[in-house]
XYZ file of N, CA and C in Angstrom:
690
model
N 6.915 1.878 -16.610
C 7.043 2.858 -15.539
C 8.491 3.162 -15.231
N 9.390 2.976 -16.169
C 10.796 3.082 -15.858
C 11.306 4.499 -15.867
N 12.444 4.671 -15.192
C 13.163 5.927 -15.359
C 13.857 5.915 -16.713
N 14.333 7.038 -17.078
C 14.971 7.232 -18.374
C 16.295 6.503 -18.483
N 16.494 5.801 -19.578
C 17.798 5.243 -19.890
C 18.595 6.281 -20.679
N 19.855 5.990 -20.908
C 20.732 6.989 -21.528
C 20.253 7.373 -22.907
N 19.715 6.421 -23.669
C 19.443 6.674 -25.081
C 18.149 7.391 -25.335
N 17.156 7.297 -24.465
C 15.847 7.820 -24.813
C 15.105 8.252 -23.579
N 14.107 9.091 -23.821
C 13.256 9.580 -22.758
C 11.853 9.104 -23.018
N 11.400 7.994 -22.437
C 10.045 7.538 -22.693
C 9.047 8.375 -21.951
N 7.860 8.563 -22.558
C 6.748 9.154 -21.834
C 6.116 8.034 -21.016
N 6.850 7.487 -20.056
C 6.386 6.359 -19.274
C 5.447 6.791 -18.185
N 4.980 5.820 -17.397
C 3.955 6.121 -16.410
C 4.477 6.961 -15.264
N 5.804 6.963 -15.036
C 6.352 7.761 -13.947
C 6.816 9.125 -14.406
N 6.693 9.420 -15.687
C 7.299 10.641 -16.227
C 6.707 11.889 -15.623
N 5.409 11.896 -15.403
C 4.771 13.099 -14.874
C 5.250 13.392 -13.471
N 5.433 12.317 -12.650
C 5.906 12.521 -11.293
C 7.301 13.109 -11.296
N 8.107 12.744 -12.303
C 9.479 13.218 -12.363
C 9.595 14.679 -12.745
N 8.611 15.227 -13.426
C 8.808 16.529 -14.057
C 9.100 17.630 -13.057
N 8.564 17.534 -11.820
C 8.779 18.601 -10.871
C 10.244 18.706 -10.465
N 10.979 17.599 -10.611
C 12.379 17.604 -10.219
C 13.318 17.917 -11.367
N 12.789 18.110 -12.551
C 13.640 18.240 -13.729
C 13.776 19.691 -14.141
N 15.002 20.130 -14.418
C 15.205 21.459 -14.953
C 15.151 21.434 -16.451
N 14.913 22.587 -17.068
C 14.924 22.670 -18.522
C 15.719 23.890 -18.930
N 16.485 23.761 -20.001
C 17.318 24.853 -20.478
C 17.034 25.081 -21.938
N 16.545 26.268 -22.319
C 16.222 26.501 -23.714
C 17.462 26.635 -24.567
N 17.335 26.270 -25.843
C 18.404 26.488 -26.815
C 18.133 27.819 -27.484
N 18.371 27.901 -28.793
C 18.080 29.131 -29.515
C 16.593 29.421 -29.451
N 16.260 30.713 -29.670
C 14.855 31.099 -29.640
C 14.059 30.243 -30.610
N 12.934 29.709 -30.150
C 12.083 28.899 -30.997
C 12.431 27.429 -31.002
N 13.518 27.040 -30.311
C 13.890 25.631 -30.239
C 14.305 25.283 -28.821
N 14.093 24.012 -28.478
C 14.546 23.492 -27.194
C 15.259 22.171 -27.464
N 16.423 21.963 -26.866
C 17.164 20.714 -27.022
C 16.816 19.796 -25.863
N 16.312 18.612 -26.185
C 15.869 17.663 -25.167
C 17.050 17.190 -24.329
N 16.859 17.199 -23.001
C 17.865 16.716 -22.063
C 17.407 15.402 -21.459
N 18.331 14.582 -20.959
C 17.922 13.372 -20.244
C 16.973 13.722 -19.100
N 15.887 12.994 -19.015
C 14.899 13.248 -17.980
C 13.729 14.084 -18.434
N 13.840 14.735 -19.598
C 12.737 15.551 -20.089
C 11.570 14.680 -20.544
N 10.373 15.221 -20.424
C 9.178 14.648 -21.029
C 8.492 15.750 -21.825
N 7.613 15.361 -22.733
C 6.858 16.387 -23.458
C 6.069 17.249 -22.493
N 5.555 16.625 -21.441
C 4.775 17.405 -20.465
C 5.653 18.447 -19.777
N 6.853 18.062 -19.310
C 7.705 19.025 -18.615
C 8.142 20.146 -19.556
N 8.412 19.807 -20.816
C 8.793 20.842 -21.786
C 7.626 21.787 -22.037
N 6.420 21.229 -22.174
C 5.255 22.085 -22.420
C 5.025 23.033 -21.251
N 5.204 22.540 -20.025
C 4.967 23.391 -18.865
C 6.029 24.469 -18.729
N 7.293 24.130 -19.019
C 8.359 25.125 -18.893
C 8.225 26.233 -19.928
N 7.482 25.956 -21.016
C 7.263 26.967 -22.050
C 5.827 27.486 -22.045
N 5.093 27.165 -20.975
C 3.726 27.670 -20.813
C 2.878 27.362 -22.047
N 2.892 26.095 -22.424
C 2.267 25.669 -23.675
C 1.423 24.432 -23.420
N 0.228 24.375 -24.025
C -0.581 23.164 -23.936
C 0.189 21.986 -24.523
N 0.065 20.829 -23.878
C 0.775 19.643 -24.350
C 0.385 19.289 -25.777
N -0.937 19.298 -26.092
C -1.328 18.901 -27.441
C -0.887 19.929 -28.480
N -0.738 21.196 -28.080
C -0.224 22.188 -29.030
C 1.261 21.944 -29.305
N 2.016 21.592 -28.259
C 3.429 21.283 -28.463
C 3.593 20.119 -29.433
N 2.788 19.077 -29.260
C 2.868 17.922 -30.158
C 2.503 18.334 -31.579
N 1.477 19.193 -31.708
C 1.038 19.618 -33.036
C 2.098 20.453 -33.754
N 2.960 21.137 -32.991
C 3.990 21.986 -33.586
C 5.193 21.184 -34.081
N 5.264 19.906 -33.735
C 6.450 19.113 -34.033
C 6.070 17.806 -34.718
N 7.014 17.250 -35.442
C 6.820 15.951 -36.086
C 7.634 14.929 -35.304
N 7.032 14.421 -34.207
C 7.757 13.505 -33.339
C 7.786 12.083 -33.878
N 6.923 11.757 -34.833
C 6.790 10.367 -35.254
C 6.005 9.607 -34.211
N 6.688 9.029 -33.246
C 6.029 8.388 -32.109
C 5.951 9.409 -30.990
N 4.750 9.925 -30.664
C 4.655 10.951 -29.628
C 4.953 10.420 -28.243
N 5.121 9.088 -28.095
C 5.405 8.516 -26.791
C 6.896 8.502 -26.476
N 7.742 8.958 -27.403
C 9.176 8.821 -27.195
C 9.908 10.024 -27.762
N 10.740 10.640 -26.924
C 11.662 11.672 -27.379
C 13.052 11.286 -26.888
N 14.063 11.844 -27.539
C 15.440 11.430 -27.279
C 16.276 12.639 -26.863
N 17.219 12.457 -25.950
C 18.164 13.533 -25.653
C 18.849 14.002 -26.929
N 18.945 15.307 -27.081
C 19.545 15.883 -28.281
C 18.546 16.262 -29.347
N 17.312 15.711 -29.272
C 16.278 16.125 -30.217
C 16.011 17.618 -30.072
N 15.696 18.258 -31.180
C 15.316 19.672 -31.151
C 13.800 19.765 -31.240
N 13.222 20.419 -30.273
C 11.773 20.567 -30.188
C 11.422 22.019 -30.489
N 10.533 22.217 -31.438
C 10.077 23.567 -31.761
C 9.140 24.060 -30.667
N 9.420 25.249 -30.156
C 8.590 25.875 -29.124
C 8.357 27.326 -29.529
N 7.326 27.964 -28.981
C 7.094 29.367 -29.336
C 8.233 30.246 -28.841
N 8.523 31.314 -29.581
C 9.459 32.303 -29.079
C 8.906 32.890 -27.792
N 9.779 33.200 -26.832
C 9.280 33.775 -25.585
C 8.601 35.113 -25.835
N 7.470 35.370 -25.176
C 6.782 36.645 -25.370
C 7.549 37.776 -24.706
N 7.343 39.016 -25.162
C 7.990 40.143 -24.498
C 7.459 40.292 -23.081
N 8.267 40.885 -22.174
C 7.794 41.066 -20.803
C 6.522 41.901 -20.787
N 5.529 41.518 -19.998
C 4.286 42.292 -19.954
C 4.480 43.603 -19.216
N 3.678 44.576 -19.602
C 3.684 45.841 -18.878
C 3.135 45.619 -17.478
N 3.599 46.443 -16.541
C 3.140 46.305 -15.160
C 1.642 46.564 -15.080
N 0.945 45.667 -14.434
C -0.497 45.807 -14.259
C -0.867 45.406 -12.848
N -2.042 45.804 -12.450
C -2.586 45.369 -11.167
C -3.273 44.043 -11.391
N -2.823 43.029 -10.706
C -3.358 41.686 -10.926
C -4.812 41.614 -10.491
N -5.626 41.026 -11.366
C -7.028 40.792 -11.018
C -7.126 39.538 -10.169
N -8.165 39.433 -9.342
C -8.337 38.213 -8.549
C -8.449 37.007 -9.459
N -7.819 35.918 -9.071
C -7.841 34.705 -9.879
C -8.748 33.666 -9.246
N -9.359 32.873 -10.111
C -10.165 31.771 -9.608
C -9.253 30.750 -8.943
N -9.816 30.022 -8.001
C -9.040 29.014 -7.293
C -8.503 27.979 -8.268
N -7.223 27.675 -8.140
C -6.617 26.652 -9.001
C -7.022 25.276 -8.508
N -7.115 24.313 -9.412
C -7.440 22.964 -8.969
C -6.329 22.386 -8.110
N -6.705 21.491 -7.204
C -5.730 20.859 -6.328
C -4.715 20.075 -7.152
N -3.465 20.039 -6.665
C -2.377 19.488 -7.456
C -2.210 17.987 -7.384
N -3.278 17.236 -7.479
C -3.188 15.779 -7.469
C -2.622 15.299 -8.795
N -1.716 14.318 -8.746
C -1.107 13.823 -9.980
C -0.581 12.415 -9.746
N 0.001 11.827 -10.781
C 0.662 10.542 -10.656
C -0.275 9.396 -10.325
N 0.176 8.498 -9.433
C -0.565 7.273 -9.129
C -1.941 7.567 -8.549
N -2.040 8.593 -7.701
C -3.336 8.926 -7.112
C -4.315 9.388 -8.184
N -3.829 10.193 -9.123
C -4.683 10.645 -10.222
C -5.089 9.471 -11.096
N -4.144 8.601 -11.370
C -4.429 7.434 -12.201
C -5.541 6.589 -11.591
N -5.500 6.390 -10.280
C -6.525 5.579 -9.614
C -7.907 6.200 -9.759
N -7.981 7.521 -9.673
C -9.263 8.211 -9.826
C -9.790 8.052 -11.249
N -8.906 8.184 -12.231
C -9.318 8.048 -13.635
C -9.810 6.635 -13.918
N -9.074 5.640 -13.435
C -9.467 4.243 -13.658
C -10.832 3.964 -13.043
N -11.047 4.436 -11.815
C -12.330 4.198 -11.152
C -13.473 4.858 -11.910
N -13.259 6.096 -12.370
C -14.306 6.797 -13.118
C -14.594 6.091 -14.436
N -13.548 5.663 -15.119
C -13.737 4.963 -16.397
C -14.571 3.701 -16.203
N -14.267 2.944 -15.176
C -15.009 1.705 -14.937
C -16.471 1.978 -14.607
N -16.725 3.046 -13.870
C -18.122 3.380 -13.555
C -18.918 3.696 -14.815
N -18.245 4.166 -15.840
C -18.937 4.530 -17.079
C -18.742 3.495 -18.188
N -18.239 2.336 -17.836
C -18.108 1.259 -18.812
C -17.059 1.503 -19.871
N -16.036 2.295 -19.533
C -14.945 2.574 -20.474
C -13.769 1.646 -20.212
N -13.022 1.336 -21.252
C -11.720 0.722 -21.067
C -10.852 1.729 -20.300
N -10.380 1.388 -19.093
C -9.597 2.358 -18.326
C -8.394 2.905 -19.086
N -7.774 2.086 -19.929
C -6.604 2.558 -20.673
C -6.961 3.633 -21.697
N -8.188 3.619 -22.162
C -8.663 4.658 -23.078
C -8.737 5.995 -22.342
N -9.369 5.981 -21.162
C -9.465 7.208 -20.369
C -8.095 7.664 -19.884
N -7.249 6.721 -19.479
C -5.900 7.083 -19.042
C -5.112 7.745 -20.167
N -5.265 7.242 -21.378
C -4.541 7.817 -22.516
C -5.002 9.243 -22.797
N -6.318 9.466 -22.749
C -6.835 10.823 -22.961
C -6.275 11.765 -21.903
N -6.345 11.352 -20.644
C -5.883 12.219 -19.566
C -4.380 12.460 -19.631
N -3.616 11.421 -19.978
C -2.167 11.611 -20.052
C -1.804 12.598 -21.151
N -2.453 12.461 -22.295
C -2.187 13.391 -23.404
C -2.618 14.807 -23.037
N -3.780 14.919 -22.423
C -4.341 16.240 -22.137
C -3.598 16.960 -21.011
N -3.290 16.232 -19.933
C -2.768 16.916 -18.748
C -1.564 16.246 -18.114
N -1.152 15.085 -18.627
C -0.095 14.346 -17.944
C -0.543 13.806 -16.597
N -1.852 13.485 -16.479
C -2.445 13.015 -15.211
C -2.198 14.032 -14.102
N -2.396 15.285 -14.423
C -2.107 16.363 -13.477
C -3.364 17.204 -13.281
N -3.980 17.094 -12.119
C -5.208 17.829 -11.855
C -4.985 19.329 -11.798
N -3.764 19.771 -11.512
C -3.508 21.212 -11.427
C -3.305 21.867 -12.791
N -3.311 21.074 -13.872
C -3.102 21.640 -15.207
C -4.289 22.506 -15.624
N -3.988 23.701 -16.101
C -4.997 24.609 -16.656
C -4.444 25.138 -17.975
N -5.184 24.955 -19.064
C -4.684 25.355 -20.377
C -4.834 26.853 -20.588
N -4.247 27.340 -21.666
C -4.341 28.763 -21.991
C -5.767 29.182 -22.310
N -6.616 28.226 -22.673
C -8.024 28.542 -22.948
C -8.906 28.344 -21.731
N -8.319 27.872 -20.617
C -9.086 27.693 -19.387
C -9.541 26.283 -19.109
N -9.174 25.324 -19.974
C -9.538 23.930 -19.713
C -8.846 23.460 -18.437
N -9.572 22.670 -17.646
C -9.162 22.398 -16.271
C -8.912 20.918 -16.037
N -7.838 20.616 -15.322
C -7.692 19.356 -14.638
C -7.299 18.143 -15.448
N -7.533 16.984 -14.848
C -7.095 15.709 -15.402
C -7.548 15.506 -16.833
N -8.808 15.830 -17.097
C -9.391 15.577 -18.418
C -9.480 16.843 -19.262
N -8.934 17.962 -18.756
C -8.889 19.235 -19.486
C -10.258 19.605 -20.055
N -11.195 19.823 -19.146
C -12.566 20.166 -19.516
C -12.751 21.672 -19.400
N -13.292 22.274 -20.445
C -13.576 23.708 -20.420
C -14.729 23.982 -19.452
N -14.668 25.082 -18.704
C -15.749 25.387 -17.766
C -17.127 25.432 -18.414
N -17.225 25.968 -19.638
C -18.541 26.020 -20.275
C -19.049 24.624 -20.605
N -18.134 23.696 -20.892
C -18.551 22.312 -21.112
C -19.043 21.700 -19.813
N -18.306 21.939 -18.735
C -18.733 21.423 -17.437
C -20.097 21.935 -17.029
N -20.407 23.184 -17.396
C -21.675 23.782 -16.974
C -22.880 23.060 -17.553
N -22.780 22.584 -18.814
C -23.931 21.882 -19.390
C -23.802 20.365 -19.290
N -22.567 19.862 -19.381
C -22.398 18.408 -19.440
C -22.594 17.743 -18.085
N -22.275 18.444 -17.003
C -22.508 17.858 -15.683
C -23.974 17.511 -15.479
N -24.882 18.489 -15.599
C -26.307 18.164 -15.485
C -26.784 17.185 -16.553
N -26.251 17.292 -17.776
C -26.728 16.437 -18.864
C -26.336 14.979 -18.672
N -25.111 14.711 -18.236
C -24.610 13.339 -18.189
C -24.500 12.763 -16.783
N -24.372 13.622 -15.784
C -24.263 13.134 -14.406
C -25.468 13.513 -13.562
N -26.337 14.362 -14.112
C -27.528 14.773 -13.379
C -27.248 15.756 -12.267
N -26.112 16.432 -12.329
C -25.758 17.385 -11.270
C -24.688 18.340 -11.779
N -24.500 19.417 -11.036
C -23.396 20.320 -11.323
C -22.090 19.677 -10.865
N -21.014 20.028 -11.525
C -19.714 19.460 -11.171
C -18.736 20.571 -10.824
N -17.762 20.208 -10.022
C -16.655 21.103 -9.689
C -15.424 20.591 -10.423
N -15.052 21.248 -11.501
C -13.923 20.780 -12.305
C -12.604 20.844 -11.552
N -12.546 21.641 -10.477
C -11.345 21.691 -9.659
C -11.224 20.486 -8.735
N -12.266 19.682 -8.673
C -12.247 18.442 -7.906
C -11.859 17.304 -8.840
N -10.805 16.579 -8.503
C -10.279 15.557 -9.416
C -11.302 14.473 -9.724
N -12.074 14.067 -8.726
C -13.069 13.017 -8.954
C -14.149 13.495 -9.906
N -14.659 14.703 -9.695
C -15.659 15.259 -10.608
C -15.090 15.399 -12.019
N -13.851 15.854 -12.100
C -13.219 16.065 -13.401
C -13.107 14.754 -14.171
N -12.603 13.722 -13.495
C -12.468 12.413 -14.144
C -13.830 11.818 -14.469
N -14.797 12.047 -13.584
C -16.140 11.503 -13.789
C -16.778 12.104 -15.040
N -16.689 13.421 -15.173
C -17.318 14.060 -16.320
C -16.564 13.742 -17.611
N -15.238 13.726 -17.567
C -14.482 13.351 -18.759
C -14.829 11.952 -19.234
N -14.974 11.022 -18.301
C -15.348 9.651 -18.656
C -16.762 9.594 -19.218
N -17.667 10.373 -18.631
C -19.046 10.398 -19.128
C -19.105 10.947 -20.549
N -18.320 11.978 -20.821
C -18.280 12.535 -22.175
C -17.734 11.516 -23.172
N -16.660 10.839 -22.804
C -16.098 9.825 -23.700
C -17.094 8.696 -23.950
N -17.808 8.271 -22.898
C -18.820 7.227 -23.058
C -19.914 7.678 -24.025
N -20.342 8.933 -23.870
C -21.370 9.492 -24.757
C -20.895 9.486 -26.206
N -19.669 9.958 -26.440
C -19.172 10.027 -27.813
C -18.975 8.635 -28.409
N -18.583 7.673 -27.601
C -18.472 6.301 -28.097
C -19.834 5.757 -28.514
N -20.865 6.091 -27.746
C -22.209 5.627 -28.092
C -22.732 6.323 -29.344
N -22.412 7.601 -29.485
C -22.884 8.359 -30.647
C -22.207 7.880 -31.932
N -20.895 7.689 -31.892
C -20.134 7.423 -33.116
C -19.771 5.953 -33.311
N -19.835 5.171 -32.248
C -19.497 3.746 -32.341
C -18.120 3.538 -32.967
N -17.210 4.446 -32.677
C -15.853 4.391 -33.229
C -14.955 5.168 -32.267
N -13.969 4.527 -31.645
C -13.172 5.225 -30.640
C -12.396 6.420 -31.185
N -11.967 6.358 -32.436
C -11.217 7.493 -32.980
C -12.134 8.682 -33.261
N -13.345 8.410 -33.712
C -14.302 9.510 -33.869
C -14.700 10.065 -32.511
N -14.777 9.204 -31.502
C -15.067 9.682 -30.150
C -13.969 10.619 -29.663
N -12.726 10.279 -29.937
C -11.617 11.163 -29.573
C -11.694 12.485 -30.321
N -12.024 12.421 -31.597
C -12.164 13.656 -32.370
C -13.248 14.540 -31.776
N -14.373 13.942 -31.394
C -15.463 14.716 -30.806
C -15.037 15.345 -29.488
N -14.269 14.629 -28.694
C -13.782 15.165 -27.419
C -12.896 16.385 -27.661
N -12.166 16.372 -28.762
C -11.203 17.434 -29.061
C -11.816 18.587 -29.848
N -12.570 18.273 -30.893
C -13.038 19.322 -31.808
C -14.532 19.577 -31.711
N -15.244 18.754 -30.935
C -16.679 18.942 -30.755
C -17.506 17.915 -31.502
N -18.673 17.622 -30.934
C -19.539 16.600 -31.522
C -20.112 17.036 -32.864
N -20.587 18.268 -32.950
C -21.208 18.736 -34.187
C -20.213 18.735 -35.339
N -19.011 19.251 -35.089
C -17.987 19.271 -36.140
C -17.638 17.862 -36.591
N -17.603 16.934 -35.654
C -17.255 15.555 -36.006
C -18.368 14.906 -36.813
N -19.616 15.202 -36.470
C -20.742 14.682 -37.262
C -20.662 15.179 -38.709
N -20.327 16.446 -38.866
C -20.346 17.061 -40.194
C -19.106 16.745 -41.020
N -17.949 16.691 -40.356
C -16.690 16.665 -41.110
C -15.788 15.475 -40.783
N -16.164 14.653 -39.822
C -15.251 13.591 -39.416
C -14.060 14.171 -38.670
N -12.913 13.551 -38.826
C -11.710 14.003 -38.127
C -11.009 15.071 -38.962
N -10.906 16.275 -38.421
C -10.169 17.323 -39.116
C -8.696 16.913 -39.272
N -8.049 17.326 -40.358
C -6.601 17.066 -40.470
C -5.822 17.600 -39.267
N -6.237 18.742 -38.737
C -5.542 19.321 -37.587
C -5.765 18.534 -36.304
N -6.752 17.638 -36.305
C -7.029 16.807 -35.131
C -6.377 15.439 -35.221
N -5.812 15.117 -36.373
C -5.335 13.755 -36.603
C -4.221 13.364 -35.639
N -3.287 14.260 -35.394
C -2.191 13.929 -34.483
C -2.715 13.676 -33.070
N -3.682 14.479 -32.653
C -4.299 14.281 -31.338
C -4.924 12.898 -31.255
N -5.741 12.558 -32.230
C -6.449 11.277 -32.230
C -5.463 10.111 -32.293
N -4.535 10.161 -33.235
C -3.603 9.051 -33.402
C -2.643 8.934 -32.218
N -2.253 10.073 -31.662
C -1.351 10.041 -30.510
C -1.991 9.405 -29.296
N -3.246 9.762 -29.025
C -3.944 9.168 -27.885
C -4.193 7.686 -28.127
N -4.536 7.328 -29.351
C -4.768 5.913 -29.645
C -3.480 5.105 -29.464
N -2.342 5.679 -29.840
C -1.063 4.999 -29.619
C -0.784 4.834 -28.127
N -1.097 5.858 -27.344
C -0.938 5.749 -25.894
C -1.846 4.670 -25.324
N -3.086 4.650 -25.775
C -4.032 3.641 -25.301
C -3.484 2.235 -25.566
N -2.956 2.016 -26.749
C -2.412 0.705 -27.090
C -1.183 0.376 -26.251
N -0.357 1.380 -26.006
C 0.829 1.153 -25.177
C 0.422 0.791 -23.753
N -0.520 1.541 -23.176
C -0.972 1.231 -21.821
C -1.600 -0.155 -21.759
N -2.333 -0.501 -22.812
C -2.967 -1.814 -22.866
C -1.900 -2.915 -22.837
N -0.844 -2.738 -23.600
C 0.225 -3.735 -23.651
C 0.982 -3.820 -22.330
N 1.130 -2.665 -21.676
C 1.871 -2.625 -20.420
C 1.021 -3.045 -19.226
N -0.280 -3.188 -19.458
C -1.163 -3.492 -18.338
C -1.273 -2.340 -17.373
N -1.285 -1.101 -17.954
C -1.335 0.093 -17.112
C -2.627 0.172 -16.349
């Protein structure tokens, strides 16, 4: 849970809380130079990019560690949009994050018989333990659940409808899905693949090459949290 030392920027347990206070300065178009205090999550947010997409665009080696001076590939900035009349937006999820979010995830994981560090790793990779995170595809909250998934999985696994904008519901359903995939595949890495690419695709094809970084990155986080007693 440490702050950043001079040599490296760990994706530690306090990193998400720090991101709101950290500025980011882009380098040349398509690249960003890591500054002290940066995290992958803060870089992804400053470039309006899903965290797992940012990781997929780069060869970080250990996705849990980036260093000041590293060059991170990011999308070129889009052209300014034409003026439009804004359509009404759905309510954004409440901005719960950090230790409070972690406690909710741990409690939900335990209710579903999951290793809490497994659920924490998924949530950290997906959202940085940030309930206000919404992906470009509309995935919501701590566990980055798509609304269409919530619509069927809530009744299927929890016996009720869920509000993905509610952190407890979000963590509860994400944990229930992970528990289901663990029971189906009896393999935590296949369960992660199913969470990312879908159950049917995982049954037919196993882990897609494009999913490998996601699966291995989360598993590395899970092991790190386990060692740290997160």
